[in-house]
PDB file of C-alpha atoms in Angstrom:
ATOM      1  CA  MET B   5    -208.112  -8.926  89.378  1.00 84.00           C
ATOM      2  CA  LEU B   6    -206.772  -9.360  85.820  1.00 87.00           C
ATOM      3  CA  PRO B   7    -205.605  -6.356  83.766  1.00 89.00           C
ATOM      4  CA  GLU B   8    -208.081  -4.902  81.388  1.00 94.00           C
ATOM      5  CA  GLY B   9    -207.885  -6.311  77.880  1.00 93.00           C
ATOM      6  CA  THR B  10    -206.819  -9.766  79.120  1.00 92.00           C
ATOM      7  CA  ARG B  11    -208.058 -12.321  76.366  1.00 93.00           C
ATOM      8  CA  SER B  12    -206.014 -15.431  77.323  1.00 90.00           C
ATOM      9  CA  LEU B  13    -205.011 -16.914  80.684  1.00 91.00           C
ATOM     10  CA  LEU B  14    -202.849 -19.917  81.570  1.00 89.00           C
ATOM     11  CA  VAL B  15    -202.735 -21.154  85.166  1.00 91.00           C
ATOM     12  CA  LEU B  16    -199.981 -23.876  85.777  1.00 87.00           C
ATOM     13  CA  PRO B  17    -199.678 -25.586  89.171  1.00 87.00           C
ATOM     14  CA  ILE B  18    -196.135 -25.832  90.594  1.00 85.00           C
ATOM     15  CA  ARG B  19    -195.615 -29.207  92.369  1.00 82.00           C
ATOM     16  CA  GLU B  20    -193.583 -29.818  95.314  1.00 81.00           C
ATOM     17  CA  SER B  21    -190.383 -31.977  94.764  1.00 73.00           C
ATOM     18  CA  ALA B  22    -190.832 -35.469  95.961  1.00 64.00           C
ATOM     19  CA  ASP B  23    -189.329 -36.498  99.195  1.00 63.00           C
ATOM     20  CA  GLU B  24    -187.026 -39.503  99.420  1.00 61.00           C
ATOM     21  CA  ASP B  25    -189.942 -41.917  99.879  1.00 62.00           C
ATOM     22  CA  GLY B  26    -191.913 -40.047  96.984  1.00 61.00           C
ATOM     23  CA  SER B  27    -194.723 -38.918  99.348  1.00 62.00           C
ATOM     24  CA  SER B  28    -195.021 -35.240  98.317  1.00 56.00           C
ATOM     25  CA  GLU B  29    -194.837 -35.807  94.584  1.00 62.00           C
ATOM     26  CA  ASN B  30    -198.520 -34.710  93.943  1.00 73.00           C
ATOM     27  CA  LYS B  31    -198.718 -31.699  96.478  1.00 86.00           C
ATOM     28  CA  ILE B  32    -199.190 -28.291  94.826  1.00 87.00           C
ATOM     29  CA  ALA B  33    -196.664 -25.575  96.222  1.00 87.00           C
ATOM     30  CA  GLY B  34    -198.243 -22.682  94.122  1.00 89.00           C
ATOM     31  CA  TYR B  35    -199.158 -21.540  90.731  1.00 90.00           C
ATOM     32  CA  VAL B  36    -197.740 -19.819  87.785  1.00 89.00           C
ATOM     33  CA  LEU B  37    -200.401 -17.470  86.141  1.00 91.00           C
ATOM     34  CA  LEU B  38    -199.751 -15.908  82.868  1.00 89.00           C
ATOM     35  CA  ALA B  39    -202.089 -13.360  81.156  1.00 90.00           C
ATOM     36  CA  SER B  40    -201.956 -12.021  77.649  1.00 90.00           C
ATOM     37  CA  SER B  41    -203.963  -9.667  75.457  1.00 91.00           C
ATOM     38  CA  ILE B  42    -203.868 -12.067  72.723  1.00 88.00           C
ATOM     39  CA  SER B  43    -206.549 -14.746  72.382  1.00 83.00           C
ATOM     40  CA  TYR B  44    -205.218 -18.282  72.038  1.00 81.00           C
ATOM     41  CA  ALA B  45    -201.723 -16.939  73.001  1.00 76.00           C
ATOM     42  CA  TYR B  46    -200.168 -20.206  74.296  1.00 86.00           C
ATOM     43  CA  SER B  47    -199.384 -23.062  72.090  1.00 89.00           C
ATOM     44  CA  SER B  48    -198.488 -26.460  73.014  1.00 91.00           C
ATOM     45  CA  LYS B  49    -194.884 -25.524  72.531  1.00 93.00           C
ATOM     46  CA  ASP B  50    -195.413 -22.482  74.752  1.00 89.00           C
ATOM     47  CA  ARG B  51    -196.992 -24.566  77.502  1.00 88.00           C
ATOM     48  CA  ALA B  52    -194.317 -27.084  77.444  1.00 91.00           C
ATOM     49  CA  TRP B  53    -191.773 -24.210  77.740  1.00 90.00           C
ATOM     50  CA  ILE B  54    -193.707 -22.720  80.547  1.00 87.00           C
ATOM     51  CA  ALA B  55    -194.002 -26.058  82.412  1.00 86.00           C
ATOM     52  CA  ALA B  56    -190.211 -26.461  82.121  1.00 89.00           C
ATOM     53  CA  ILE B  57    -189.620 -23.097  83.635  1.00 86.00           C
ATOM     54  CA  ALA B  58    -192.173 -23.826  86.390  1.00 81.00           C
ATOM     55  CA  LYS B  59    -190.141 -26.907  87.307  1.00 80.00           C
ATOM     56  CA  LYS B  60    -187.255 -24.779  88.211  1.00 81.00           C
ATOM     57  CA  PHE B  61    -189.412 -23.028  90.870  1.00 72.00           C
TER      58      PHE B  61
END
């Protein structure tokens, strides 16, 4: 399922926006999946940037 040579994988959940009453705050709407051929490719700074982009989905 992953490309040959994948050495690093990051899966980040995309959460639904909260309703007015906040009821759907923790529901997962999907995932962002990133694969890299470099081991340890995602630093904490990278993960923060990816999370910020995922929030826009």
